[in-house]
Backbone as JSON, one array per atom type, in Angstrom:
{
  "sequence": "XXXXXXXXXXXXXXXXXXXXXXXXXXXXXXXXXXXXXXXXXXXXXXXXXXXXXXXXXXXXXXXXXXXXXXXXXXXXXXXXXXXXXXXXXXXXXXXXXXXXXXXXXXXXXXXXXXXXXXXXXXXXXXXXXXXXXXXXXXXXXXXXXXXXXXXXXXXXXXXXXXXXXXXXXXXXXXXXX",
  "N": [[-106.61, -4.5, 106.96], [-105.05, -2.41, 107.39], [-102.6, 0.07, 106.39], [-99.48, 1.11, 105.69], [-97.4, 3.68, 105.35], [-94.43, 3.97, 103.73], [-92.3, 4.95, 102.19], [-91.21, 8.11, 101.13], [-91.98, 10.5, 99.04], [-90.34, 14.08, 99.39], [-90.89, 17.24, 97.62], [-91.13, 16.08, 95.39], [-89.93, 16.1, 91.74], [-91.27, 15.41, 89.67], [-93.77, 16.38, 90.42], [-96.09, 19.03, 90.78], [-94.16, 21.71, 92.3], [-93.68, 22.01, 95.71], [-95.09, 19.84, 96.08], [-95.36, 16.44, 97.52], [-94.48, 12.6, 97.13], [-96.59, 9.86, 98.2], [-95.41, 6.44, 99.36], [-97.75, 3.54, 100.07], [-98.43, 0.95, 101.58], [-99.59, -2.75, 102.09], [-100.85, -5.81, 103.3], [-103.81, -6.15, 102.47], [-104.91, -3.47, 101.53], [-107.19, -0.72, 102.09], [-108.68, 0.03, 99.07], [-107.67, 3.12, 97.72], [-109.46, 6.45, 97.6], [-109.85, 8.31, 94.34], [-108.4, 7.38, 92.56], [-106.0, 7.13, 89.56], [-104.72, 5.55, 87.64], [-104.79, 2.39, 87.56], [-102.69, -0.43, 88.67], [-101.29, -3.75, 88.23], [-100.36, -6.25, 89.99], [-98.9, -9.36, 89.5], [-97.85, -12.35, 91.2], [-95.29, -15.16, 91.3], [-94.15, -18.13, 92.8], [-90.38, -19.08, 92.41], [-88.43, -20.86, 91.09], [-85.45, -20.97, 91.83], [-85.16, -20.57, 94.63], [-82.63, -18.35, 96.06], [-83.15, -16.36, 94.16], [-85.34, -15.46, 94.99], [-89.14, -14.59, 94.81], [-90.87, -14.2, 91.74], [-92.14, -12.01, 89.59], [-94.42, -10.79, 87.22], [-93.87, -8.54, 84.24], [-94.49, -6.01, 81.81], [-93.53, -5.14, 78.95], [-92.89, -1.57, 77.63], [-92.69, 1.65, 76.53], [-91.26, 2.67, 78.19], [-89.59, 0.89, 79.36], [-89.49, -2.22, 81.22], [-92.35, -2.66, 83.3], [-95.1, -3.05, 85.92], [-97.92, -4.38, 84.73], [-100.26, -2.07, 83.45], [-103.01, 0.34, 83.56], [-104.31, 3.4, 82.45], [-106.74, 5.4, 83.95], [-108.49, 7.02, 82.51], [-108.82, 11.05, 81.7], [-109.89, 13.37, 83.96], [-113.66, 13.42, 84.27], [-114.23, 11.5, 82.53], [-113.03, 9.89, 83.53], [-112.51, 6.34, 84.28], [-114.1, 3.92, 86.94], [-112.1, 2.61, 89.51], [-112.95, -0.18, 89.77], [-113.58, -0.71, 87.5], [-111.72, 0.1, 85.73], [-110.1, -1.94, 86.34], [-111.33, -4.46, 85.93], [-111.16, -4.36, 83.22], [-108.16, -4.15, 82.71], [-107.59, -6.71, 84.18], [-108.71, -8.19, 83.06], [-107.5, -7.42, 80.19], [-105.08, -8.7, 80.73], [-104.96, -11.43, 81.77], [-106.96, -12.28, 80.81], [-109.52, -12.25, 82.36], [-111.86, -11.91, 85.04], [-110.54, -11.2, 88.36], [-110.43, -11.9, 91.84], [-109.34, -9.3, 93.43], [-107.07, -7.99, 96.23], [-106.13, -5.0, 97.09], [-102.64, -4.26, 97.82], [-101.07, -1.63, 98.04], [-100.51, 1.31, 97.17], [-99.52, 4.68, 95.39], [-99.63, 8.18, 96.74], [-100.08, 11.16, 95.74], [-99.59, 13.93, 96.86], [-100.73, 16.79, 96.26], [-100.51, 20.12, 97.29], [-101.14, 22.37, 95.81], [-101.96, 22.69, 92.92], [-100.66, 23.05, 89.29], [-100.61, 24.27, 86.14], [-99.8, 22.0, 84.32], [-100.99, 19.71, 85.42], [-103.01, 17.89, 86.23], [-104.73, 16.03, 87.56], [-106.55, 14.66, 90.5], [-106.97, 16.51, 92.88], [-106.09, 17.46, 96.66], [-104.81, 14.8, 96.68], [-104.29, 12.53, 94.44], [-104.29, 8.98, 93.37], [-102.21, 6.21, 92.76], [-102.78, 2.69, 93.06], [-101.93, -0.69, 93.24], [-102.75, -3.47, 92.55], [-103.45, -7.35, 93.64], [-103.94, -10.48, 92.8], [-105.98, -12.64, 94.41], [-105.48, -15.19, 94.11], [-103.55, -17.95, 92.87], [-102.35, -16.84, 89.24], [-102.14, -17.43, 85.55], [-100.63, -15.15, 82.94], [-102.15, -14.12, 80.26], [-101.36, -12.57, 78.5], [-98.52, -10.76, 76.77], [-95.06, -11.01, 78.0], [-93.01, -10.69, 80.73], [-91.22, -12.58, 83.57], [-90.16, -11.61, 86.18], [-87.39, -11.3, 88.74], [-86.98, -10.08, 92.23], [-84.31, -10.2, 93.12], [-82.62, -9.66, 90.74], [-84.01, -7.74, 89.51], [-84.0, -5.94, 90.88], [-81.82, -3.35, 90.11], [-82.82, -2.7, 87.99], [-85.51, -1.66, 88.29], [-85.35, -0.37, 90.73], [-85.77, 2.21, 90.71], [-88.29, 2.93, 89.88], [-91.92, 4.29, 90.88], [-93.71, 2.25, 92.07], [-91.87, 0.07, 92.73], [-91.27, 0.12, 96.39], [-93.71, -1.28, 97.12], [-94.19, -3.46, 95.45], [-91.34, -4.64, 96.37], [-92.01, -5.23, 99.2], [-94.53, -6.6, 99.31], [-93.03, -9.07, 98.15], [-91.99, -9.71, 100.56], [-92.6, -11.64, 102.74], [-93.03, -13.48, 101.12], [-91.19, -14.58, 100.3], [-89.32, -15.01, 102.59], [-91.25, -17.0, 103.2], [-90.64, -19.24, 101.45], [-88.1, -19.51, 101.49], [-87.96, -20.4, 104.58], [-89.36, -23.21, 103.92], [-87.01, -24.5, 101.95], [-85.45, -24.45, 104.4], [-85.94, -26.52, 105.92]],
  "CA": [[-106.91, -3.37, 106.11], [-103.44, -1.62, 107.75], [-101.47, 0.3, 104.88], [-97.94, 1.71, 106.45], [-96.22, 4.5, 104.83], [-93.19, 3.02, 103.42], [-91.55, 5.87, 101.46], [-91.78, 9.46, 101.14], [-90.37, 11.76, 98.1], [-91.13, 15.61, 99.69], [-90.51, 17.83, 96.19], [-91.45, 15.28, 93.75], [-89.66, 16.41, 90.9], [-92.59, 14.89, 88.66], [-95.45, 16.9, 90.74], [-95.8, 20.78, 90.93], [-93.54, 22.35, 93.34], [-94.14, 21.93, 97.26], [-95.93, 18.6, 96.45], [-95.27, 15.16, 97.65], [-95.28, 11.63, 96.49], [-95.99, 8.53, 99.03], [-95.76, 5.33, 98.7], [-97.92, 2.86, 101.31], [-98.36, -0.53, 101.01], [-99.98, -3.29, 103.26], [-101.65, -7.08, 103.2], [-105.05, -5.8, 102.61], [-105.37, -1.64, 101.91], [-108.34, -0.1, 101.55], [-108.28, 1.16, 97.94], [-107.84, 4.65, 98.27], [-110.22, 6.78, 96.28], [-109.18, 9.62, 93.27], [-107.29, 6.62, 91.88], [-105.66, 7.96, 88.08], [-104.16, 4.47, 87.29], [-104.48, 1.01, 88.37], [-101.59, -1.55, 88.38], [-101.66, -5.78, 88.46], [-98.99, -7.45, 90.61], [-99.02, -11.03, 89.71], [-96.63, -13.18, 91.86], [-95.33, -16.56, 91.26], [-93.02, -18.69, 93.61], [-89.16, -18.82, 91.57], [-88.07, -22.49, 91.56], [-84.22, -21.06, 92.56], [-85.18, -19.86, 95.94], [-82.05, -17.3, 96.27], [-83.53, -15.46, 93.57], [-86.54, -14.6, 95.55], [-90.04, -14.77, 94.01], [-91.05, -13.91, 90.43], [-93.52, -10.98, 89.59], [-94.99, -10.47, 85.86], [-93.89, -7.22, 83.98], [-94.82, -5.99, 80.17], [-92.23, -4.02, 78.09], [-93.36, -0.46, 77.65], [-91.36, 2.61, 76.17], [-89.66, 3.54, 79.73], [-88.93, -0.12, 80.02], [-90.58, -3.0, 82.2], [-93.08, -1.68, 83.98], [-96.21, -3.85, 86.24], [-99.61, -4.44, 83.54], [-101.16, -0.79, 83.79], [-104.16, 0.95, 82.96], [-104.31, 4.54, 82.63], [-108.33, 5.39, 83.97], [-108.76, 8.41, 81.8], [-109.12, 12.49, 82.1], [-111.29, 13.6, 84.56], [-114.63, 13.61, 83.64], [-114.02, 10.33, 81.4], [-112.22, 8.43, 83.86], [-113.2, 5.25, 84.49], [-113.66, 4.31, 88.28], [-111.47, 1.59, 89.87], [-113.14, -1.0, 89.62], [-114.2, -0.63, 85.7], [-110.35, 0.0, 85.35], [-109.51, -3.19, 87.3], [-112.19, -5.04, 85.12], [-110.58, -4.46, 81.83], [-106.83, -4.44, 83.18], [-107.84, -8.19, 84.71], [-109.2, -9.33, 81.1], [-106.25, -7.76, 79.09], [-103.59, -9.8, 81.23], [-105.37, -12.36, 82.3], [-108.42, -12.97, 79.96], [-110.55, -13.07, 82.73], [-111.7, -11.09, 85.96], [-110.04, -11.62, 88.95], [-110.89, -11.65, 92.5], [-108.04, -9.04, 93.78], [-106.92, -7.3, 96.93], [-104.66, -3.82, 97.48], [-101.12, -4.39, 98.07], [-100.36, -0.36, 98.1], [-100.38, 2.56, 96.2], [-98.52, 5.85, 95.52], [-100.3, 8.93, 96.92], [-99.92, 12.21, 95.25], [-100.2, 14.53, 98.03], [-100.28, 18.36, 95.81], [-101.74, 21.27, 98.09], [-101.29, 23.92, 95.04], [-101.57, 21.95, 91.28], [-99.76, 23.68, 88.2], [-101.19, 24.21, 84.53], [-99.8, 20.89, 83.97], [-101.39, 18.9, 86.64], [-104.22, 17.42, 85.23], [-105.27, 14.92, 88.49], [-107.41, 15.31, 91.47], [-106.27, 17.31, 94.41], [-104.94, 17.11, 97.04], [-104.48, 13.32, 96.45], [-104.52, 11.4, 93.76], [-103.25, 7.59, 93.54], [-102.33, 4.46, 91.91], [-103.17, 1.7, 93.34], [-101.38, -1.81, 93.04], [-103.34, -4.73, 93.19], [-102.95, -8.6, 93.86], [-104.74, -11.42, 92.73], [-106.17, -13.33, 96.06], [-104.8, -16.85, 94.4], [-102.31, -17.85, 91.79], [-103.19, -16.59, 87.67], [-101.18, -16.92, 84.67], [-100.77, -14.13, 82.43], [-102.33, -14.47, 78.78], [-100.81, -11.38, 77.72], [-97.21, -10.93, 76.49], [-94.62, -10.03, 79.28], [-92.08, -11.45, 81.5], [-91.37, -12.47, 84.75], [-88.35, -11.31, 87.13], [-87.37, -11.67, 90.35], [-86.73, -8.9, 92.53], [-83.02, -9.89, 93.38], [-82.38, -9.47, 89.23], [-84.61, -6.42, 88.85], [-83.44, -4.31, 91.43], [-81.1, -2.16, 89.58], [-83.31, -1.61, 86.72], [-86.54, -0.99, 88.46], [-85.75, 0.24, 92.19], [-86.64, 3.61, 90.63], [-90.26, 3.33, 89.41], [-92.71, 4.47, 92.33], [-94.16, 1.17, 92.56], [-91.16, -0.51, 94.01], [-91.43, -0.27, 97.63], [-94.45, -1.8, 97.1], [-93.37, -4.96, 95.35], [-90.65, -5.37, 97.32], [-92.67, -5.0, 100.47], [-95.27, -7.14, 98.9], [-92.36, -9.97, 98.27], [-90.77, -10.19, 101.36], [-92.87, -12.56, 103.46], [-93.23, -14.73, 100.02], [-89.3, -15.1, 99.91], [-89.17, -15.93, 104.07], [-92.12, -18.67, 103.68], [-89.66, -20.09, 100.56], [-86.47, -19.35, 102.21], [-88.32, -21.37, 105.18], [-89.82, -24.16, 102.97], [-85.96, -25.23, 101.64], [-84.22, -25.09, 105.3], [-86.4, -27.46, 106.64]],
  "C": [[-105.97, -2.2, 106.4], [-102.93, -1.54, 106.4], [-100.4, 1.24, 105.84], [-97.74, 2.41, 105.14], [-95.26, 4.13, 104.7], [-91.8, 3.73, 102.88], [-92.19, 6.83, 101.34], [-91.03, 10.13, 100.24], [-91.15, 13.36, 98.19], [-90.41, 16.45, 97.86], [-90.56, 16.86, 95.42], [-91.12, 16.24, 92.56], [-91.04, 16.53, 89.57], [-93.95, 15.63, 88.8], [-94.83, 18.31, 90.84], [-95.59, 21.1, 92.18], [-94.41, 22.85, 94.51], [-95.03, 20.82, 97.55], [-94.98, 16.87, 96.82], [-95.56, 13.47, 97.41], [-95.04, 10.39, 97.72], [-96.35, 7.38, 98.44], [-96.29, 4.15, 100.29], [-98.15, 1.45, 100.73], [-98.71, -1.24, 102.64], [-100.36, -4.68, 102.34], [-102.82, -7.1, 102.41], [-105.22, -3.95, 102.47], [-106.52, -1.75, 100.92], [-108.2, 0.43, 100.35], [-108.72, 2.71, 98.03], [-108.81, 5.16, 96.7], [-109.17, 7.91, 95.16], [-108.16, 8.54, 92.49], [-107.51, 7.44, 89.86], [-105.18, 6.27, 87.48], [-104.1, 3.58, 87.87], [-103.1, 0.32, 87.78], [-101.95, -2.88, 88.9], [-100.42, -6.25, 88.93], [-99.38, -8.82, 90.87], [-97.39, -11.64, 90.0], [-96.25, -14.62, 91.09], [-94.32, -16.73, 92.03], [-91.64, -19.14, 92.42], [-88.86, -20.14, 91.93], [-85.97, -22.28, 91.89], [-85.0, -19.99, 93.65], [-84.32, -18.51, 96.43], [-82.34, -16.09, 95.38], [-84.68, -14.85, 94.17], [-87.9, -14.97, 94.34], [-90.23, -13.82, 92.74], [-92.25, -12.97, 90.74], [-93.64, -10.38, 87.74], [-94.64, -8.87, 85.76], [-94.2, -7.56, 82.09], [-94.05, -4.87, 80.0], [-93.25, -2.85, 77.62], [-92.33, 0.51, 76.65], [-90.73, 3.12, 76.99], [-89.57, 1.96, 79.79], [-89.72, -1.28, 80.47], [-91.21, -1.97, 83.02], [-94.44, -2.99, 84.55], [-97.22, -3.35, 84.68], [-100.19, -3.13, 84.29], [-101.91, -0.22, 82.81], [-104.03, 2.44, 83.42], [-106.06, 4.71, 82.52], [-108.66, 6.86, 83.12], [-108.83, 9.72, 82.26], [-110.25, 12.41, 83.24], [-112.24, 14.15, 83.76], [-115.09, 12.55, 82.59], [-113.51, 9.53, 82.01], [-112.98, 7.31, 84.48], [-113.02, 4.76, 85.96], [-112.4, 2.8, 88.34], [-111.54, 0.71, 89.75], [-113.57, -1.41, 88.03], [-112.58, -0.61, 85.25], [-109.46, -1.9, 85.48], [-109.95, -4.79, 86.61], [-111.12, -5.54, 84.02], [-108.97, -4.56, 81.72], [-106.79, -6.31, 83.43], [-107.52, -9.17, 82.99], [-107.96, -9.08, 79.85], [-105.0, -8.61, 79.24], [-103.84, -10.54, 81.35], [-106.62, -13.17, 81.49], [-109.57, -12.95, 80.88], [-110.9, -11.86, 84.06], [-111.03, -11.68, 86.98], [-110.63, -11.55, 90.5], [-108.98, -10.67, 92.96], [-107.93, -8.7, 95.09], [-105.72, -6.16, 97.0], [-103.73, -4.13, 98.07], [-100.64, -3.04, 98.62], [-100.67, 0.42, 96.83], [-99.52, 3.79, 96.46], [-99.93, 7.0, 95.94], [-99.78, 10.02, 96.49], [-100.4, 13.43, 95.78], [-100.02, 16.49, 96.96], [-101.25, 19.17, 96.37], [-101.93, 22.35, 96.76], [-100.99, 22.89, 93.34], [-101.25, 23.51, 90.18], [-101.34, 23.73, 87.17], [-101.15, 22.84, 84.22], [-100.02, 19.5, 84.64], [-102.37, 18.95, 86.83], [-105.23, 16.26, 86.16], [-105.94, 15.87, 89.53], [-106.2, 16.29, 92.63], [-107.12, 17.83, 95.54], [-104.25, 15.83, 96.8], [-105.38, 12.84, 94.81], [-103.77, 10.06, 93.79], [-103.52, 6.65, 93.0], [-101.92, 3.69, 93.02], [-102.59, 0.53, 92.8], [-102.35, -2.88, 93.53], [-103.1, -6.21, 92.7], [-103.91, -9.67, 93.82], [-105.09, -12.48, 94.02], [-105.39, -15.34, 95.54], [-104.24, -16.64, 92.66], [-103.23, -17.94, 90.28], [-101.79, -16.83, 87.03], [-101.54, -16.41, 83.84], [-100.93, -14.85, 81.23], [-101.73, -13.42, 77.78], [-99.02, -11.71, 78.1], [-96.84, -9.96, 77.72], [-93.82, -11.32, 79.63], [-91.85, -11.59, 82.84], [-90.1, -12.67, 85.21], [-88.79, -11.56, 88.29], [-86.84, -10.21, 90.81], [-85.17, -8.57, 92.91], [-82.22, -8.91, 91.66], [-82.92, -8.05, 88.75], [-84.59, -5.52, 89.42], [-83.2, -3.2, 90.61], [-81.85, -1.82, 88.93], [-84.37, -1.08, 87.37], [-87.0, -0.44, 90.24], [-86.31, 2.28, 92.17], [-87.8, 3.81, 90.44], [-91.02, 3.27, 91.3], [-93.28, 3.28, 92.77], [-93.28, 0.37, 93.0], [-91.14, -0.68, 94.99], [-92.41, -0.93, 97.41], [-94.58, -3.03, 96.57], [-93.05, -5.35, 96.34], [-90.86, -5.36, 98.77], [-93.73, -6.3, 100.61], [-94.55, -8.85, 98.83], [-91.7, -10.56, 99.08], [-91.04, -11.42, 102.31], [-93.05, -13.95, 102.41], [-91.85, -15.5, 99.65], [-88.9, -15.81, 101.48], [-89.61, -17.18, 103.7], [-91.11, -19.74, 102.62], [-88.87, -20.57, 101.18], [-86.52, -20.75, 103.29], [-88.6, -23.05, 104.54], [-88.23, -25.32, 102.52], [-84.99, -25.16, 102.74], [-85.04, -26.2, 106.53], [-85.73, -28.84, 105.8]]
}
């Protein structure tokens, strides 16, 4: 239930000035509470091994992006697990049993006019199906050597590729035996 700090952006451009955005990630994290948005990281093993393992994305208007649910305004938002529910069933058709991978934390001591989340923390949350699903919803699946460039900027990156790295060893292992 260990989540490591993995990345740190102090002045988050995106949050109101003097705030911070982290990003932790673990095996097992506790889902943190004040969550604003869940995310679905579904894996699959890549049948070329040097590509590293595959992870499901759905085309958006910024681009690929993980299956996300936005939990609503406060006062309307839906909790985590009601998010996690209906996120499950639109990708998947179905519920899932999951566990936390990581999330971004949204550390703001002083929120703006336009900073509309909890505080001091709010956070999205990444989570991971406990055994292998395939997606019923439209979308595609990359590998993380291939999708670097385009998506080492979105906040949920470290967390992927944190998330992928012991799944690309046990491979890596798997074809030098």
């Amino acid at each position: 239930m260990e989540c490591d700090l993995i990345a740190s952006t102090p002045d988050a451009a995106w949050l109101p000035p003097g705030s911070t955005a982290e990003v932790w990630a673990g095996e097992d994290c506790r889902p943190p509470d004040h969550a604003i948005i869940v995310r679905l990281l579904l894996v699959r093993a890549n049948a070329d091994a040097a590509r590293g393992a595959e992870f499901f994305c759905v085309e958006t208007a910024k681009g690929l992006d993980l299956p996300t649910l936005f939990l609503g305004p406060t006062g309307a938002r839906m909790t985590t697990e009601q998010g996690l529910e209906a996120l499950c069933r639109e990708v998947c058709g179905t519920s899932l049993p999951l566990r936390c991978v990581g999330f971004v934390r949204n550390v703001v001591p002083t929120p703006d006019a336009s900073y509309p989340h909890p505080v001091p923390h709010a956070h999205v949350p990444v989570f991971a199906p406990q055994s292998d699903v395939t997606p019923t919803a439209g979308g595609m699946w990359v590998d993380g050597v291939s999708a670097r460039s385009d998506l080492a900027a979105r906040h949920w990156w470290p967390i992927v590729e944190r998330h992928l790295q012991p799944i690309n060893r046990s491979r890596a292992n798997d074809f030098s035996q």
